[in-house]
Coordinates of C-alpha atoms in Angstrom, one line a residue:
Chain A
X1 CA 58.0 32.8 -4.9
X2 CA 60.7 32.0 -2.4
X3 CA 59.3 34.0 0.6
X4 CA 56.0 34.7 2.1
X5 CA 55.6 38.2 3.4
X6 CA 52.5 37.6 5.5
X7 CA 50.8 34.4 6.5
X8 CA 47.5 34.2 8.5
X9 CA 46.7 31.3 10.8
X10 CA 43.0 30.9 11.5
X11 CA 42.6 28.5 14.4
X12 CA 41.1 28.5 17.9
X13 CA 43.5 25.9 19.2
X14 CA 46.1 28.0 20.9
X15 CA 48.6 25.2 21.4
X16 CA 48.4 24.2 17.8
X17 CA 49.0 27.9 16.7
X18 CA 52.0 28.2 19.1
X19 CA 53.6 25.0 17.8
X20 CA 52.8 25.8 14.1
X21 CA 54.3 29.3 14.5
X22 CA 57.4 27.6 15.9
X23 CA 57.7 25.3 12.8
X24 CA 57.1 28.1 10.4
X25 CA 59.8 30.2 12.3
X26 CA 62.3 27.4 11.9
X27 CA 61.8 27.3 8.1
X28 CA 62.6 31.0 7.9
X29 CA 60.4 31.4 4.8
X30 CA 57.8 33.7 6.4
X31 CA 58.3 37.2 7.4
X32 CA 55.1 37.9 9.3
X33 CA 52.4 35.7 10.9
X34 CA 48.9 36.9 11.8
X35 CA 46.7 34.8 14.0
X36 CA 42.8 34.8 14.1
X37 CA 40.9 32.7 16.6
X38 CA 37.6 32.3 14.7
X39 CA 36.0 32.6 11.3
X40 CA 34.2 35.7 12.4
X41 CA 37.4 37.5 13.4
X42 CA 39.1 36.9 10.1
X43 CA 35.9 37.7 8.1
X44 CA 35.7 41.0 9.8
X45 CA 39.3 41.6 8.8
X46 CA 38.6 40.9 5.2
X47 CA 35.5 43.2 5.3
X48 CA 37.5 46.0 6.8
X49 CA 39.4 48.8 5.0
X50 CA 43.1 48.4 5.0
X51 CA 45.5 51.3 5.5
X52 CA 47.2 52.4 2.3
X53 CA 50.2 50.3 1.4
X54 CA 49.0 47.4 3.6
X55 CA 47.9 44.2 1.9
X56 CA 46.0 41.1 2.8
X57 CA 48.1 38.0 3.7
X58 CA 49.4 36.1 0.7
X59 CA 48.7 32.7 2.4
X60 CA 46.1 31.6 5.0
X61 CA 46.0 28.4 7.0
X62 CA 42.4 27.9 7.8
X63 CA 41.1 25.4 10.4
X64 CA 37.7 23.8 9.8
X65 CA 36.6 23.0 13.4
X66 CA 36.0 26.3 15.2
X67 CA 33.3 27.6 17.5
X68 CA 30.6 30.1 16.5
X69 CA 31.8 30.3 12.8
X70 CA 33.7 27.3 11.6
X71 CA 35.9 27.1 8.5
X72 CA 33.1 26.1 6.2
X73 CA 30.9 29.0 7.3
X74 CA 33.8 31.4 6.9
X75 CA 34.4 30.2 3.3
X76 CA 30.7 30.5 2.4
X77 CA 30.9 34.2 3.4
X78 CA 34.4 34.7 2.0
X79 CA 33.1 33.6 -1.4
X80 CA 30.8 36.7 -1.5
X81 CA 33.7 39.1 -1.0
X82 CA 34.7 41.0 -4.2
X83 CA 37.5 39.2 -6.1
X84 CA 39.9 42.1 -6.0
X85 CA 40.2 41.8 -2.3
X86 CA 40.9 38.1 -2.4
X87 CA 44.5 37.7 -3.3
X88 CA 45.1 35.3 -0.4
X89 CA 45.9 31.6 -1.2
X90 CA 43.8 29.6 1.3
X91 CA 45.1 26.3 2.6
X92 CA 42.7 24.3 4.8
X93 CA 44.7 23.1 7.7
X94 CA 42.6 20.5 9.5
X95 CA 43.1 17.5 11.8
X96 CA 40.4 15.8 9.7
X97 CA 41.4 12.9 7.6
X98 CA 37.8 12.4 6.3
X99 CA 37.7 12.1 2.5
X100 CA 34.4 14.0 2.6
X101 CA 36.0 17.0 4.1
X102 CA 38.9 16.9 1.6
X103 CA 36.8 16.6 -1.5
X104 CA 34.4 19.3 -0.2
X105 CA 37.3 21.6 0.4
X106 CA 38.8 21.0 -3.0
X107 CA 35.5 21.8 -4.6
X108 CA 35.7 25.4 -3.4
X109 CA 37.5 27.7 -5.9
X110 CA 39.0 29.9 -3.1
X111 CA 40.7 26.9 -1.6
X112 CA 44.2 26.1 -3.0
X113 CA 44.8 22.9 -1.1
X114 CA 44.0 20.8 1.9
X115 CA 46.8 20.2 4.5
X116 CA 46.3 17.5 7.1
X117 CA 47.6 18.5 10.5
X118 CA 50.3 18.6 11.8
X119 CA 52.0 21.3 9.8
X120 CA 55.6 20.3 9.2
X121 CA 58.6 21.9 7.4
X122 CA 58.0 19.6 4.4
X123 CA 54.4 20.7 4.2
X124 CA 55.4 24.4 4.2
X125 CA 57.9 23.7 1.4
X126 CA 55.0 22.2 -0.6
X127 CA 52.9 25.2 0.1
X128 CA 55.8 27.4 -1.3
X129 CA 55.7 25.4 -4.6
X130 CA 52.0 25.9 -4.9
X131 CA 51.9 29.7 -4.6
Chain B
X1 CA -89.4 -57.7 -57.5
X2 CA -90.3 -54.4 -56.2
X3 CA -88.7 -55.3 -53.0
X4 CA -85.5 -56.3 -54.8
X5 CA -85.5 -53.1 -56.7
X6 CA -86.0 -51.2 -53.6
X7 CA -83.2 -53.2 -52.1
X8 CA -80.9 -52.4 -55.0
X9 CA -81.6 -48.8 -54.8
X10 CA -81.0 -48.8 -51.1
X11 CA -77.8 -50.7 -51.7
X12 CA -76.6 -48.2 -54.4
X13 CA -77.3 -45.4 -52.0
X14 CA -75.3 -47.1 -49.3
X15 CA -72.5 -47.8 -51.6
X16 CA -72.4 -44.2 -52.7
X17 CA -72.4 -43.2 -49.1
X18 CA -69.5 -45.5 -48.2
X19 CA -67.6 -44.4 -51.3
X20 CA -68.1 -40.8 -50.2
X21 CA -66.8 -41.7 -46.8
X22 CA -63.8 -43.5 -48.3
X23 CA -63.2 -40.5 -50.6
X24 CA -63.3 -38.1 -47.7
X25 CA -61.0 -40.4 -45.7
X26 CA -58.5 -40.7 -48.6
X27 CA -58.5 -37.0 -49.1
X28 CA -58.1 -36.2 -45.4
X29 CA -56.0 -39.0 -44.0
X30 CA -53.2 -41.4 -44.5
X31 CA -54.7 -44.8 -44.9
X32 CA -53.1 -48.2 -45.1
X33 CA -54.5 -51.6 -44.8
X34 CA -52.6 -54.7 -43.8
X35 CA -53.5 -58.3 -43.4
X36 CA -53.4 -59.9 -40.0
X37 CA -49.7 -60.6 -40.4
X38 CA -48.9 -56.9 -41.1
X39 CA -48.4 -57.3 -44.9
X40 CA -49.6 -54.2 -46.6
X41 CA -52.5 -54.8 -48.9
X42 CA -53.6 -51.2 -49.5
X43 CA -52.2 -47.7 -49.2
X44 CA -53.8 -44.4 -50.3
X45 CA -52.1 -41.6 -52.0
X46 CA -51.4 -39.7 -48.8
X47 CA -49.6 -42.6 -47.5
X48 CA -47.4 -42.7 -50.6
X49 CA -46.8 -39.0 -50.4
X50 CA -45.7 -39.0 -46.8
X51 CA -43.7 -42.2 -46.9
X52 CA -42.2 -41.3 -50.3
X53 CA -42.8 -44.9 -51.5
X54 CA -44.9 -45.8 -54.5
X55 CA -47.9 -48.0 -53.9
X56 CA -46.1 -50.7 -55.9
X57 CA -43.2 -50.6 -53.5
X58 CA -45.5 -50.9 -50.5
X59 CA -48.1 -53.4 -51.4
X60 CA -47.0 -56.9 -50.3
X61 CA -44.4 -55.5 -48.0
X62 CA -44.3 -55.9 -44.2
X63 CA -45.7 -52.7 -42.6
X64 CA -42.4 -52.5 -40.7
X65 CA -40.9 -51.0 -43.9
X66 CA -41.8 -47.6 -42.4
X67 CA -40.6 -48.5 -38.9
X68 CA -38.4 -45.7 -37.5
X69 CA -36.9 -47.7 -34.6
X70 CA -37.9 -44.8 -32.4
X71 CA -40.4 -46.5 -30.2
X72 CA -39.6 -48.9 -27.3
X73 CA -40.2 -52.6 -27.8
X74 CA -42.8 -52.5 -25.1
X75 CA -44.8 -49.8 -26.9
X76 CA -44.9 -51.8 -30.2
X77 CA -45.8 -55.0 -28.4
X78 CA -48.7 -53.2 -26.6
X79 CA -49.9 -51.9 -30.0
X80 CA -50.0 -55.4 -31.5
X81 CA -51.5 -56.9 -28.5
X82 CA -54.3 -54.3 -28.6
X83 CA -55.2 -54.8 -32.2
X84 CA -54.7 -58.5 -32.2
X85 CA -57.3 -58.7 -29.5
X86 CA -59.7 -56.8 -31.8
X87 CA -59.4 -53.5 -30.1
X88 CA -58.8 -50.1 -31.7
X89 CA -55.3 -48.6 -31.0
X90 CA -54.7 -44.9 -30.9
X91 CA -51.4 -43.3 -30.5
X92 CA -48.6 -41.2 -32.0
X93 CA -46.1 -43.0 -34.1
X94 CA -42.8 -42.0 -35.6
X95 CA -42.2 -43.5 -39.0
X96 CA -39.4 -43.5 -41.5
X97 CA -39.8 -42.5 -45.1
X98 CA -38.0 -44.0 -48.1
X99 CA -35.4 -41.2 -48.1
X100 CA -34.6 -41.8 -44.4
X101 CA -36.4 -38.8 -43.1
X102 CA -38.8 -39.2 -40.2
X103 CA -42.4 -38.2 -39.9
X104 CA -44.9 -38.3 -37.0
X105 CA -48.4 -39.5 -37.4
X106 CA -51.4 -39.5 -35.2
X107 CA -52.6 -43.1 -35.8
X108 CA -55.8 -45.1 -35.3
X109 CA -55.6 -48.7 -36.1
X110 CA -58.9 -50.5 -36.5
X111 CA -58.9 -54.3 -36.6
X112 CA -61.5 -55.9 -38.9
X113 CA -62.8 -59.1 -37.5
X114 CA -63.9 -62.3 -39.2
X115 CA -67.0 -64.3 -38.1
X116 CA -64.7 -66.0 -35.5
X117 CA -64.0 -62.6 -34.0
X118 CA -60.4 -62.7 -35.1
X119 CA -58.8 -59.8 -37.0
X120 CA -58.2 -60.6 -40.7
X121 CA -57.0 -57.1 -41.6
X122 CA -56.1 -53.8 -40.0
X123 CA -56.9 -50.4 -41.3
X124 CA -54.6 -47.7 -40.1
X125 CA -55.8 -44.2 -40.4
X126 CA -53.1 -41.6 -39.8
X127 CA -52.7 -37.8 -39.9
X128 CA -49.4 -36.0 -40.2
X129 CA -48.4 -34.4 -36.9
X130 CA -44.7 -34.0 -37.8
X131 CA -44.8 -30.2 -37.4
X132 CA -46.5 -30.4 -34.1
X133 CA -44.1 -33.1 -32.9
X134 CA -41.1 -31.1 -34.0
X135 CA -42.4 -28.1 -32.1
X136 CA -43.0 -30.3 -29.1
X137 CA -39.5 -31.8 -29.3
X138 CA -38.0 -28.3 -29.7
X139 CA -39.9 -27.1 -26.7
X140 CA -38.9 -30.2 -24.7
X141 CA -35.3 -29.7 -25.6
X142 CA -35.5 -26.0 -24.6
X143 CA -37.1 -26.8 -21.3
X144 CA -34.5 -29.4 -20.6
X145 CA -31.8 -27.0 -21.5
X146 CA -33.2 -24.3 -19.3
X147 CA -33.7 -26.7 -16.4
X148 CA -30.2 -27.9 -16.9
X149 CA -29.0 -24.3 -16.7
X150 CA -31.1 -23.7 -13.6
X151 CA -29.7 -26.8 -12.0
X152 CA -26.2 -25.8 -12.8
X153 CA -26.8 -22.3 -11.5
X154 CA -28.4 -23.5 -8.3
X155 CA -25.6 -25.9 -7.7
X156 CA -22.9 -23.4 -8.4
X157 CA -24.2 -20.0 -7.3
X158 CA -26.1 -18.1 -4.7
X159 CA -29.3 -17.0 -6.4
X160 CA -32.0 -14.6 -5.3
X161 CA -34.9 -13.0 -7.1
X162 CA -36.6 -9.8 -5.9
X163 CA -39.4 -7.8 -7.3
X164 CA -38.8 -4.3 -8.6
X165 CA -39.1 -3.0 -5.0
X166 CA -36.4 -5.3 -3.7
X167 CA -38.7 -7.7 -1.9
X168 CA -37.3 -11.2 -2.1
X169 CA -39.5 -13.6 -4.2
X170 CA -37.1 -16.5 -4.6
X171 CA -33.9 -17.8 -3.0
X172 CA -32.0 -21.0 -3.7
X173 CA -30.4 -23.4 -1.3
X174 CA -27.0 -21.7 -1.5
X175 CA -28.5 -18.4 -0.6
X176 CA -30.1 -19.8 2.5
X177 CA -26.8 -21.6 3.4
X178 CA -24.6 -18.5 3.2
X179 CA -27.1 -16.1 4.8
X180 CA -28.1 -18.6 7.5
X181 CA -31.7 -17.7 7.0
X182 CA -34.4 -20.2 6.1
X183 CA -36.3 -19.7 2.9
X184 CA -39.4 -18.8 4.9
X185 CA -37.5 -16.1 6.7
X186 CA -36.4 -14.6 3.5
X187 CA -39.3 -14.7 1.1
X188 CA -41.4 -11.5 1.3
X189 CA -38.6 -9.7 3.1
X190 CA -36.8 -6.6 1.9
X191 CA -33.5 -7.6 0.4
X192 CA -31.8 -5.2 2.8
X193 CA -32.2 -7.9 5.4
X194 CA -28.6 -9.0 4.5
X195 CA -27.3 -5.4 4.2
X196 CA -24.0 -5.2 6.1
X197 CA -23.8 -1.4 6.2
X198 CA -20.3 -1.7 4.9
X199 CA -20.7 0.0 1.6
X200 CA -21.0 3.8 1.1
X201 CA -24.4 5.3 0.3
X202 CA -23.1 6.4 -3.1
X203 CA -22.0 2.8 -3.9
X204 CA -25.5 1.4 -3.1
X205 CA -27.1 4.3 -4.9
X206 CA -25.1 3.6 -8.0
X207 CA -26.1 -0.1 -7.9
X208 CA -29.8 0.7 -7.7
X209 CA -29.5 3.4 -10.4
X210 CA -27.8 0.9 -12.7
X211 CA -30.4 -1.9 -12.4
X212 CA -33.4 0.4 -12.2
X213 CA -32.2 1.6 -15.6
X214 CA -32.3 -1.9 -16.9
X215 CA -28.6 -2.4 -16.9
X216 CA -26.6 -5.3 -15.4
X217 CA -24.7 -4.5 -12.3
X218 CA -21.5 -6.4 -11.4
X219 CA -19.5 -5.9 -8.2
X220 CA -18.3 -7.2 -4.9
X221 CA -20.7 -6.9 -2.0
X222 CA -20.3 -7.5 1.7
X223 CA -23.4 -9.0 3.3
X224 CA -24.4 -9.8 6.8
X225 CA -25.7 -13.3 7.7
X226 CA -28.5 -13.9 10.3
X227 CA -25.9 -14.7 13.0
X228 CA -24.2 -11.3 12.4
X229 CA -21.2 -12.7 10.6
X230 CA -20.2 -11.1 7.3
X231 CA -19.6 -12.7 4.0
X232 CA -18.3 -11.3 0.6
X233 CA -20.0 -12.1 -2.6
X234 CA -19.1 -11.5 -6.2
X235 CA -22.5 -10.3 -7.5
X236 CA -24.2 -9.9 -10.8
X237 CA -27.7 -8.4 -10.8
X238 CA -29.7 -8.8 -13.9
X239 CA -32.9 -6.8 -14.3
X240 CA -35.8 -8.5 -16.1
X241 CA -37.7 -6.0 -18.1
X242 CA -41.5 -5.9 -18.9
X243 CA -42.8 -4.9 -22.3
X244 CA -42.4 -1.3 -21.4
X245 CA -38.8 -1.8 -20.8
X246 CA -39.1 -1.4 -17.1
X247 CA -37.6 -3.9 -14.6
X248 CA -40.3 -6.0 -13.0
X249 CA -37.8 -8.3 -11.2
X250 CA -34.1 -8.6 -10.4
X251 CA -32.1 -11.8 -10.5
X252 CA -29.0 -11.7 -8.3
X253 CA -26.4 -14.3 -8.9
X254 CA -23.6 -14.4 -6.4
X255 CA -20.6 -16.4 -5.6
X256 CA -18.9 -16.6 -2.2
X257 CA -15.5 -14.7 -2.2
X258 CA -15.2 -14.4 1.5
X259 CA -12.1 -16.5 1.6
X260 CA -10.5 -14.5 -1.2
X261 CA -11.5 -11.2 0.5
X262 CA -10.0 -12.4 3.8
X263 CA -6.9 -13.4 1.9
X264 CA -6.8 -10.0 0.3
X265 CA -7.3 -8.3 3.6
X266 CA -4.6 -10.4 5.1
X267 CA -2.2 -9.6 2.3
X268 CA -3.0 -6.0 2.6
X269 CA -2.4 -6.1 6.3
X270 CA 0.8 -8.0 5.9
X271 CA 1.9 -5.6 3.2
X272 CA 1.2 -2.6 5.4
X273 CA 3.0 -4.2 8.2
X274 CA 6.0 -4.9 6.0
X275 CA 6.0 -1.4 4.6
X276 CA 5.9 0.0 8.1
X277 CA 8.7 -2.4 9.1
X278 CA 10.8 -1.5 6.0
X279 CA 10.2 2.2 6.6
X280 CA 11.2 2.0 10.2
X281 CA 14.2 -0.2 9.4
X282 CA 15.2 2.2 6.7
X283 CA 14.8 5.0 9.0
X284 CA 16.9 3.3 11.7
X285 CA 19.5 2.5 9.1
X286 CA 19.6 6.0 7.8
X287 CA 19.9 7.2 11.3
X288 CA 22.7 4.7 12.0
X289 CA 24.5 5.7 8.9
X290 CA 24.2 9.4 9.7
X291 CA 25.5 8.7 13.2
X292 CA 28.4 6.7 11.7
X293 CA 29.3 9.7 9.5
X294 CA 29.0 12.0 12.5
X295 CA 31.1 9.6 14.5
X296 CA 33.7 9.5 11.8
X297 CA 33.8 13.3 11.9
X298 CA 34.0 13.4 15.6
X299 CA 37.0 11.0 15.6
X300 CA 38.6 13.0 12.8
X301 CA 38.2 16.4 14.3
X302 CA 37.8 16.0 18.0
X303 CA 40.1 13.1 18.7
X304 CA 42.7 13.6 16.1
X305 CA 43.3 17.3 16.9
X306 CA 44.7 16.8 20.4
X307 CA 46.7 13.8 19.1
X308 CA 48.3 16.1 16.5
X309 CA 49.2 18.5 19.2
X310 CA 50.8 15.9 21.4
X311 CA 52.8 14.5 18.5
X312 CA 54.0 18.0 17.6
X313 CA 54.9 18.7 21.2
X314 CA 56.9 15.4 21.4
X315 CA 58.7 16.3 18.1
X316 CA 59.8 19.6 19.5
X317 CA 60.8 18.2 22.8
X318 CA 63.0 15.7 21.0
X319 CA 64.5 18.4 18.7
X320 CA 65.2 20.9 21.5
X321 CA 68.6 21.2 23.1
X322 CA 67.3 23.5 25.8
X323 CA 66.2 21.7 29.0
X324 CA 64.2 24.8 29.9
X325 CA 62.3 24.7 26.6
X326 CA 61.8 21.0 26.9
X327 CA 60.2 21.4 30.3
X328 CA 58.0 24.2 29.1
X329 CA 56.8 22.1 26.2
X330 CA 56.4 19.1 28.4
X331 CA 54.0 21.1 30.6
X332 CA 51.8 21.7 27.6
X333 CA 51.1 17.9 27.2
X334 CA 49.0 17.5 30.3
X335 CA 46.1 19.8 29.4
X336 CA 46.0 18.2 25.9
X337 CA 45.7 14.8 27.4
X338 CA 43.0 16.0 29.8
X339 CA 41.1 17.4 26.9
X340 CA 41.5 14.2 24.9
X341 CA 40.3 12.3 27.9
X342 CA 37.2 14.5 28.2
X343 CA 36.3 14.1 24.6
X344 CA 36.9 10.5 24.8
X345 CA 34.6 10.1 27.8
X346 CA 31.9 12.0 26.1
X347 CA 32.1 9.8 23.1
X348 CA 32.0 6.7 25.2
X349 CA 28.9 8.0 27.0
X350 CA 27.1 8.7 23.7
X351 CA 28.0 5.3 22.3
X352 CA 26.6 3.7 25.4
X353 CA 23.3 5.5 24.8
X354 CA 23.3 4.2 21.3
X355 CA 24.0 0.7 22.3
X356 CA 21.5 0.8 25.1
X357 CA 18.7 -0.3 22.8
X358 CA 16.9 -2.4 25.4
X359 CA 16.8 0.4 28.0
X360 CA 13.7 0.0 30.1
X361 CA 10.9 2.5 29.8
X362 CA 9.7 4.3 33.0
X363 CA 6.3 5.8 33.6
X364 CA 7.4 9.3 34.5
X365 CA 5.1 11.7 36.3
X366 CA 5.6 14.9 34.4
X367 CA 4.7 17.4 37.1
X368 CA 6.8 15.7 39.7
X369 CA 9.8 15.3 37.4
X370 CA 9.7 18.9 36.1
X371 CA 9.4 20.3 39.6
X372 CA 12.3 18.2 40.8
X373 CA 14.6 19.4 38.0
X374 CA 13.5 23.0 38.4
X375 CA 14.5 22.7 42.0
X376 CA 18.0 22.2 40.9
X377 CA 18.0 25.5 39.1
X378 CA 16.3 27.3 42.0
X379 CA 19.3 29.6 42.8
X380 CA 19.9 30.5 39.1
X381 CA 16.2 31.2 38.6
X382 CA 16.2 33.5 41.6
X383 CA 19.4 35.2 40.6
X384 CA 18.3 35.9 37.0
X385 CA 14.8 36.8 38.2
X386 CA 13.5 34.2 35.7
X387 CA 9.9 33.2 35.3
X388 CA 9.2 29.5 34.4
X389 CA 5.8 28.5 33.2
X390 CA 4.7 24.8 32.8
X391 CA 1.7 23.8 30.7
X392 CA 0.8 20.1 30.9
X393 CA -2.6 20.2 29.0
X394 CA -3.9 17.4 31.1
X395 CA -1.0 15.1 30.2
X396 CA 0.2 13.3 33.3
X397 CA 2.8 10.8 32.3
X398 CA 5.4 10.0 29.7
X399 CA 6.9 6.6 28.9
X400 CA 10.7 7.1 28.6
X401 CA 13.8 6.0 30.4
X402 CA 13.9 8.2 33.5
X403 CA 17.6 9.0 33.3
X404 CA 17.3 10.1 29.6
X405 CA 14.2 12.2 30.4
X406 CA 15.9 13.9 33.3
X407 CA 18.9 14.6 31.1
X408 CA 16.8 16.0 28.2
X409 CA 14.8 18.3 30.4
X410 CA 17.8 19.4 32.4
X411 CA 19.8 20.3 29.3
X412 CA 17.0 22.3 27.7
X413 CA 16.2 24.3 30.8
X414 CA 19.9 24.8 31.5
X415 CA 20.4 26.2 28.0
X416 CA 17.4 28.4 28.3
X417 CA 19.0 30.0 31.4
X418 CA 22.6 29.9 30.2
X419 CA 22.0 31.7 27.0
X420 CA 19.6 34.4 28.4
X421 CA 19.4 37.8 26.9
X422 CA 21.4 40.5 28.8
X423 CA 18.5 42.9 28.1
X424 CA 15.6 41.1 29.8
X425 CA 14.6 38.7 32.5
X426 CA 14.4 35.1 31.3
X427 CA 10.9 33.9 30.4
X428 CA 10.8 30.1 30.0
X429 CA 7.8 28.2 28.9
X430 CA 7.8 24.4 29.2
X431 CA 4.9 22.8 27.4
X432 CA 3.7 19.2 26.8
X433 CA 1.3 18.6 23.9
X434 CA -0.2 15.5 22.4
X435 CA 0.4 15.2 18.6
X436 CA -1.2 12.0 17.3
X437 CA 0.5 9.1 19.0
X438 CA 3.4 11.2 20.2
X439 CA 4.0 13.6 23.0
X440 CA 5.8 16.8 22.1
X441 CA 7.8 18.7 24.7
X442 CA 8.7 22.3 23.9
X443 CA 11.0 24.6 25.9
X444 CA 10.7 28.2 24.8
X445 CA 13.0 31.0 26.0
X446 CA 13.4 34.7 25.2
X447 CA 17.2 34.5 25.3
X448 CA 20.0 35.1 22.8
X449 CA 18.5 33.0 20.0
X450 CA 20.6 31.2 17.4
X451 CA 21.3 32.1 13.8
X452 CA 19.9 29.0 12.2
X453 CA 20.9 30.0 8.7
X454 CA 24.4 29.6 9.9
X455 CA 24.2 26.9 12.5
X456 CA 21.3 24.6 11.4
X457 CA 23.6 21.8 10.3
X458 CA 25.7 21.9 13.4
X459 CA 22.9 22.4 16.0
X460 CA 23.1 19.0 17.6
X461 CA 26.7 18.1 16.8
X462 CA 29.4 17.4 19.3
X463 CA 31.7 20.2 20.3
X464 CA 29.7 22.8 18.3
X465 CA 29.0 26.0 20.1
X466 CA 27.1 29.0 19.0
X467 CA 27.7 31.6 21.7
X468 CA 30.8 32.6 23.6
X469 CA 30.1 31.3 27.0
X470 CA 32.6 29.9 29.5
X471 CA 30.4 26.8 30.1
X472 CA 29.6 26.2 26.4
X473 CA 31.1 22.9 25.5
X474 CA 28.9 21.6 22.7
X475 CA 28.0 18.4 24.4
X476 CA 24.5 19.0 25.9
X477 CA 22.4 19.1 22.8
X478 CA 24.6 16.4 21.2
X479 CA 23.8 14.1 24.1
X480 CA 20.1 15.1 24.2
X481 CA 19.7 14.3 20.5
X482 CA 21.5 11.0 21.0
X483 CA 19.2 10.0 23.8
X484 CA 16.0 11.0 22.0
X485 CA 17.0 9.3 18.7
X486 CA 18.0 6.1 20.6
X487 CA 14.3 6.0 21.6
X488 CA 13.0 6.7 18.1
X489 CA 12.1 10.3 18.8
X490 CA 13.1 13.6 17.2
X491 CA 14.5 16.9 18.3
X492 CA 14.3 20.2 16.4
X493 CA 14.6 23.9 17.0
X494 CA 13.1 27.2 16.0
X495 CA 15.0 30.3 16.8
X496 CA 15.5 33.9 16.0
X497 CA 18.7 35.8 17.1
X498 CA 18.0 38.2 19.9
X499 CA 14.4 37.0 20.2
X500 CA 14.7 33.5 21.6
X501 CA 14.6 29.8 20.8
X502 CA 12.1 26.9 21.1
X503 CA 13.4 23.4 21.3
X504 CA 10.9 20.6 20.5
X505 CA 11.3 17.0 21.5
X506 CA 9.1 14.3 20.2
X507 CA 8.5 11.2 22.5
X508 CA 7.0 8.6 20.2
X509 CA 4.4 5.9 20.9
X510 CA 2.9 7.5 24.0
X511 CA -0.7 7.0 23.0
X512 CA -2.5 4.1 21.6

């Protein structure tokens, strides 16, 4: 794959989202970016019915530390969603450098990889290779 | 002539009579005759039989041939002195037979005197008493053995004998010594005089059941001395049975194990203390470890996130050619630094609590303190039309650092008001209850409640919030938990979404 049609960023840190969007924009590899501010919000999205012809994002950058429903809690619930709806490749994007978090994330089937913030052009290129 | 005839007849009669006597004597007794020097001149058949010598072997021999060497020199000297003085000697002698075996004889030695009144021969008449002597010796040996045992027992043990009803009939020195009663005070008394009351009824019942059934009982007993002190004895009670097989007396043999028991108690006490210490140390270490992990997470998530933002901002500012863009990006840095500062200060505050191990305890008056804190919420309570109920259950004070206690109560009441239900007026119940040595504070509200299935793990973590509220920061409960755990206590919560929450706080070691 050499382009991403839609990428979702799930993060409550507005500054981080703004800066990351800028980085992604500079790479020119992503057509469309969706932003969700909490796990709840994105979960509702995945539980909703999409209009015909519209598809779920191909890639998601998921933050772990969010209020109300954090990244882990979202993943727990996301795992229960039927497989045919789950085409999205999820990358954890966290400021955490804790090995516990990394190994915990990698143990979840739905998680493709763990990206330590900040998200840079090199890291996006790496993501491209993994999808 | 007639006279002579008569005399001869008389003489014959006499001789016959004497012969009869001699015959009877020979048949019944062991007879030997020696001269005045002790040389055997005659022995009868019985003598030969018992000494296992033939008469040929004996006649002409010194009488000492059958000397056993058993008797003391004094004894033999006395014998000779008696008979040499012409007196009859009677006694029991041990002799040695030819084959080396010994025999005992009851002996009478009769000296025969010449006209000068000096003995010219001795007639010894004996009867065999070997069997009797053997029995006597056996008995003596047994008696000695038994008294040796008794002596050893009395020296080594504490001995008491009671009758079948438990009335003391005998006590030895050691018993008196350990119980501090005199023998007179004990004899005739019920054995329960030394009962300590320590053992259970069942234990004592089992003891009596055992010995009343004629069986030996062994065990360790705690007894009470006259002066009220206690002593432990390792005890064996042996029932003595009559011909019907029923106990007629009990012999109790004890040894003092007070020192050992004390040692055991001491060891047990020390072990318990050690276990307690290890447990509390382990608990403290586990807590510390958990706090470290939490701290690592806090640093990782809450400190590193703003740093990432700053570094990204700086990168963009460097890359940008537009002064306008640079200025706009630059303006974003300040709030991030402020946020970083805030988190940093919170962390420092919590670390200070954790390090403040030696913080002094205050005796806090609950009613006064609760009233004072509620006063601070007066306007909110009025505005929300809230009802606050305080139940103290007679508890007046709590031992806790005043500033922590204020902070704990303040946080819990503040949360109860902050996360009120939009559908009803807040009802808040503050309750203090004793639970063993701890005091448990509970704050119950009828507010929004929390989905514990979702948030249980994050309940008391820093920067975790569970409701969208402008003032929710995720610091209050984190700080409360830190303060309570620093004092060895616990905090936990029960909650139902849309029904309400109850927070519990345990203040440890409040009651002796």
